[in-house]
Amino acid sequence: MSVFDVEIEGLRGGSADLAQYRGKAVLVVNVASKCGLTPQYSGLERLQERFAERGFTVLGVPCNQFMGQEPGTPEEIAEFCSTTYGVTFPLTEKVDVNGDDRHPLYRGLVGAPDAEGHTGDIRWNFEKFLIAPDGTVSARFAPQVEPESDEVVTAIENTLPA
């Protein structure tokens, strides 16, 4: 089963329909509005703008598991992302990324290693997974890795559909 087969709701309800991204590259990021890494939203939006026409999207997945740094309602999260960072990429419902209630999307992602070999639990907000057009994880990046870093941009360019 690929991540494109997982069911997850959109931030404002209704299916996020991950199947629509089949054949595209997707950067899945667990996001939070009140984190020291929250300014990464700017870089994520610039990636969206830079690569969207080439078969790419960022998918933000709000999570409140790290020191309660995403306490907002769906409406508050959407408003914050839009007005503070001009976010245009899709956002899903708020989910758990670790623990017994880990969302199936993250159950399918956490086995992938990052550059240092880390697998398993999400370490903090803004951990990134690059999904290839076939639905497999092609790269994982630690939370502190900036969205527009050379390693992320190169991985995206190498993963974009032909």
mmCIF file of C-alpha atoms in Angstrom:
data_model
loop_
_atom_site.group_PDB
_atom_site.id
_atom_site.type_symbol
_atom_site.label_atom_id
_atom_site.label_comp_id
_atom_site.label_asym_id
_atom_site.label_seq_id
_atom_site.Cartn_x
_atom_site.Cartn_y
_atom_site.Cartn_z
ATOM 1 C CA MET A 1 0.000 0.000 0.000
ATOM 2 C CA SER A 2 1.377 3.443 -0.897
ATOM 3 C CA VAL A 3 0.755 6.690 0.954
ATOM 4 C CA PHE A 4 -1.582 7.619 -1.898
ATOM 5 C CA ASP A 5 -3.957 4.897 -0.661
ATOM 6 C CA VAL A 6 -4.195 6.256 2.901
ATOM 7 C CA GLU A 7 -7.371 8.006 3.943
ATOM 8 C CA ILE A 8 -6.960 11.306 5.758
ATOM 9 C CA GLU A 9 -9.277 14.272 6.110
ATOM 10 C CA GLY A 10 -8.517 17.768 4.883
ATOM 11 C CA LEU A 11 -8.054 20.518 7.443
ATOM 12 C CA ARG A 12 -11.540 21.890 6.853
ATOM 13 C CA GLY A 13 -13.209 18.473 6.539
ATOM 14 C CA GLY A 14 -13.802 16.140 3.661
ATOM 15 C CA SER A 15 -11.204 13.807 2.237
ATOM 16 C CA ALA A 16 -7.740 15.155 1.515
ATOM 17 C CA ASP A 17 -7.776 12.597 -1.346
ATOM 18 C CA LEU A 18 -4.114 11.645 -1.400
ATOM 19 C CA ALA A 19 -4.791 9.613 -4.561
ATOM 20 C CA GLN A 20 -4.841 12.906 -6.482
ATOM 21 C CA TYR A 21 -1.077 13.128 -5.886
ATOM 22 C CA ARG A 22 -0.302 9.767 -7.478
ATOM 23 C CA GLY A 23 2.299 10.451 -10.165
ATOM 24 C CA LYS A 24 3.573 13.567 -8.359
ATOM 25 C CA ALA A 25 6.299 14.260 -5.822
ATOM 26 C CA VAL A 26 4.945 15.207 -2.388
ATOM 27 C CA LEU A 27 6.791 16.643 0.604
ATOM 28 C CA VAL A 28 4.834 15.555 3.709
ATOM 29 C CA VAL A 29 5.619 17.745 6.732
ATOM 30 C CA ASN A 30 4.172 17.631 10.248
ATOM 31 C CA VAL A 31 3.559 21.292 11.008
ATOM 32 C CA ALA A 32 2.821 23.448 14.048
ATOM 33 C CA SER A 33 1.965 27.134 14.476
ATOM 34 C CA LYS A 34 3.717 27.842 17.783
ATOM 35 C CA CYS A 35 7.128 26.213 17.303
ATOM 36 C CA GLY A 36 10.597 27.685 16.927
ATOM 37 C CA LEU A 37 10.654 26.005 13.515
ATOM 38 C CA THR A 38 7.325 27.530 12.396
ATOM 39 C CA PRO A 39 9.124 30.047 10.108
ATOM 40 C CA GLN A 40 9.862 27.022 7.887
ATOM 41 C CA TYR A 41 6.353 27.609 6.526
ATOM 42 C CA SER A 42 7.927 30.376 4.388
ATOM 43 C CA GLY A 43 10.424 28.006 2.801
ATOM 44 C CA LEU A 44 7.772 25.331 2.309
ATOM 45 C CA GLU A 45 5.557 27.844 0.500
ATOM 46 C CA ARG A 46 8.459 28.927 -1.721
ATOM 47 C CA LEU A 47 9.066 25.251 -2.619
ATOM 48 C CA GLN A 48 5.370 24.961 -3.476
ATOM 49 C CA GLU A 49 5.571 27.999 -5.737
ATOM 50 C CA ARG A 50 8.838 26.892 -7.340
ATOM 51 C CA PHE A 51 7.924 23.292 -8.177
ATOM 52 C CA ALA A 52 4.099 23.060 -8.321
ATOM 53 C CA GLU A 53 3.929 23.317 -12.100
ATOM 54 C CA ARG A 54 6.424 20.444 -12.374
ATOM 55 C CA GLY A 55 4.279 17.890 -10.516
ATOM 56 C CA PHE A 56 5.073 18.687 -6.871
ATOM 57 C CA THR A 57 3.188 19.684 -3.754
ATOM 58 C CA VAL A 58 3.883 20.227 -0.091
ATOM 59 C CA LEU A 59 1.348 18.528 2.190
ATOM 60 C CA GLY A 60 1.173 20.032 5.674
ATOM 61 C CA VAL A 61 -0.003 17.736 8.467
ATOM 62 C CA PRO A 62 -0.788 19.644 11.677
ATOM 63 C CA CYS A 63 0.222 17.845 14.870
ATOM 64 C CA ASN A 64 -0.085 18.894 18.519
ATOM 65 C CA GLN A 65 2.104 16.147 20.051
ATOM 66 C CA PHE A 66 5.232 18.241 20.634
ATOM 67 C CA MET A 67 4.734 20.479 23.683
ATOM 68 C CA GLY A 68 1.234 21.437 22.518
ATOM 69 C CA GLN A 69 2.612 23.654 19.756
ATOM 70 C CA GLU A 70 -0.407 23.231 17.449
ATOM 71 C CA PRO A 71 -3.355 23.926 19.781
ATOM 72 C CA GLY A 72 -5.580 25.650 17.241
ATOM 73 C CA THR A 73 -8.879 24.656 15.716
ATOM 74 C CA PRO A 74 -8.900 23.878 11.995
ATOM 75 C CA GLU A 75 -10.160 27.395 11.329
ATOM 76 C CA GLU A 76 -7.419 28.963 13.472
ATOM 77 C CA ILE A 77 -4.717 26.861 11.804
ATOM 78 C CA ALA A 78 -5.949 27.764 8.309
ATOM 79 C CA GLU A 79 -6.167 31.459 9.184
ATOM 80 C CA PHE A 80 -2.690 31.491 10.750
ATOM 81 C CA CYS A 81 -1.076 29.726 7.787
ATOM 82 C CA SER A 82 -2.801 31.928 5.239
ATOM 83 C CA THR A 83 -2.351 35.316 6.869
ATOM 84 C CA THR A 84 1.072 34.821 8.465
ATOM 85 C CA TYR A 85 2.852 32.794 5.773
ATOM 86 C CA GLY A 86 0.636 32.967 2.682
ATOM 87 C CA VAL A 87 0.368 29.194 2.595
ATOM 88 C CA THR A 88 -1.320 27.852 -0.527
ATOM 89 C CA PHE A 89 -0.338 24.189 -0.205
ATOM 90 C CA PRO A 90 -2.875 21.713 1.180
ATOM 91 C CA LEU A 91 -3.208 20.976 4.890
ATOM 92 C CA THR A 92 -4.745 17.868 6.429
ATOM 93 C CA GLU A 93 -6.637 17.353 9.640
ATOM 94 C CA LYS A 94 -4.616 17.472 12.869
ATOM 95 C CA VAL A 95 -3.247 13.982 13.638
ATOM 96 C CA ASP A 96 -0.918 12.075 15.934
ATOM 97 C CA VAL A 97 2.372 11.162 14.270
ATOM 98 C CA ASN A 98 3.701 9.027 17.154
ATOM 99 C CA GLY A 99 2.305 6.632 19.731
ATOM 100 C CA ASP A 100 -0.630 4.254 19.833
ATOM 101 C CA ASP A 101 -2.855 6.659 17.891
ATOM 102 C CA ARG A 102 -0.307 7.318 15.136
ATOM 103 C CA HIS A 103 -2.176 8.076 11.926
ATOM 104 C CA PRO A 104 -1.862 5.401 9.206
ATOM 105 C CA LEU A 105 -0.096 7.940 6.984
ATOM 106 C CA TYR A 106 2.751 8.147 9.481
ATOM 107 C CA ARG A 107 2.735 4.393 10.103
ATOM 108 C CA GLY A 108 3.730 4.135 6.448
ATOM 109 C CA LEU A 109 6.420 6.817 6.675
ATOM 110 C CA VAL A 110 8.391 6.277 9.891
ATOM 111 C CA GLY A 111 10.300 3.232 8.636
ATOM 112 C CA ALA A 112 12.200 5.368 6.136
ATOM 113 C CA PRO A 113 15.681 6.474 7.265
ATOM 114 C CA ASP A 114 17.037 10.007 7.079
ATOM 115 C CA ALA A 115 20.621 10.862 6.063
ATOM 116 C CA GLU A 116 21.881 9.920 9.555
ATOM 117 C CA GLY A 117 20.011 6.600 9.498
ATOM 118 C CA HIS A 118 17.238 7.623 11.911
ATOM 119 C CA THR A 119 14.054 5.629 11.531
ATOM 120 C CA GLY A 120 11.026 5.364 13.762
ATOM 121 C CA ASP A 121 9.311 8.077 15.754
ATOM 122 C CA ILE A 122 9.002 11.614 14.489
ATOM 123 C CA ARG A 123 11.447 13.681 16.538
ATOM 124 C CA TRP A 124 9.774 17.099 16.385
ATOM 125 C CA ASN A 125 7.621 19.419 14.301
ATOM 126 C CA PHE A 126 8.647 19.930 10.673
ATOM 127 C CA GLU A 127 10.136 16.499 10.000
ATOM 128 C CA LYS A 128 9.917 16.031 6.238
ATOM 129 C CA PHE A 129 9.252 13.022 4.007
ATOM 130 C CA LEU A 130 9.640 13.242 0.249
ATOM 131 C CA ILE A 131 7.251 10.886 -1.520
ATOM 132 C CA ALA A 132 8.083 9.729 -5.043
ATOM 133 C CA PRO A 133 5.454 9.644 -7.800
ATOM 134 C CA ASP A 134 5.027 5.877 -7.199
ATOM 135 C CA GLY A 135 4.108 6.469 -3.524
ATOM 136 C CA THR A 136 7.379 5.306 -1.974
ATOM 137 C CA VAL A 137 9.445 7.412 0.436
ATOM 138 C CA SER A 138 12.460 8.714 -1.450
ATOM 139 C CA ALA A 139 13.959 10.830 1.357
ATOM 140 C CA ARG A 140 13.488 11.832 4.984
ATOM 141 C CA PHE A 141 14.796 15.036 6.525
ATOM 142 C CA ALA A 142 15.234 15.966 10.184
ATOM 143 C CA PRO A 143 13.115 18.828 11.538
ATOM 144 C CA GLN A 144 16.026 21.291 11.588
ATOM 145 C CA VAL A 145 16.780 20.786 7.877
ATOM 146 C CA GLU A 146 15.536 23.932 6.152
ATOM 147 C CA PRO A 147 13.017 23.348 3.360
ATOM 148 C CA GLU A 148 15.137 25.244 0.827
ATOM 149 C CA SER A 149 18.425 23.594 1.784
ATOM 150 C CA ASP A 150 20.483 22.144 -1.055
ATOM 151 C CA GLU A 151 19.780 18.593 0.107
ATOM 152 C CA VAL A 152 15.994 19.059 0.053
ATOM 153 C CA VAL A 153 15.920 20.952 -3.255
ATOM 154 C CA THR A 154 18.208 18.389 -4.922
ATOM 155 C CA ALA A 155 16.061 15.519 -3.637
ATOM 156 C CA ILE A 156 12.909 17.201 -4.963
ATOM 157 C CA GLU A 157 14.501 17.839 -8.360
ATOM 158 C CA ASN A 158 15.591 14.186 -8.532
ATOM 159 C CA THR A 159 12.116 12.961 -7.550
ATOM 160 C CA LEU A 160 9.926 15.122 -9.789
ATOM 161 C CA PRO A 161 7.988 13.172 -12.419
ATOM 162 C CA ALA A 162 9.582 13.063 -15.850
#
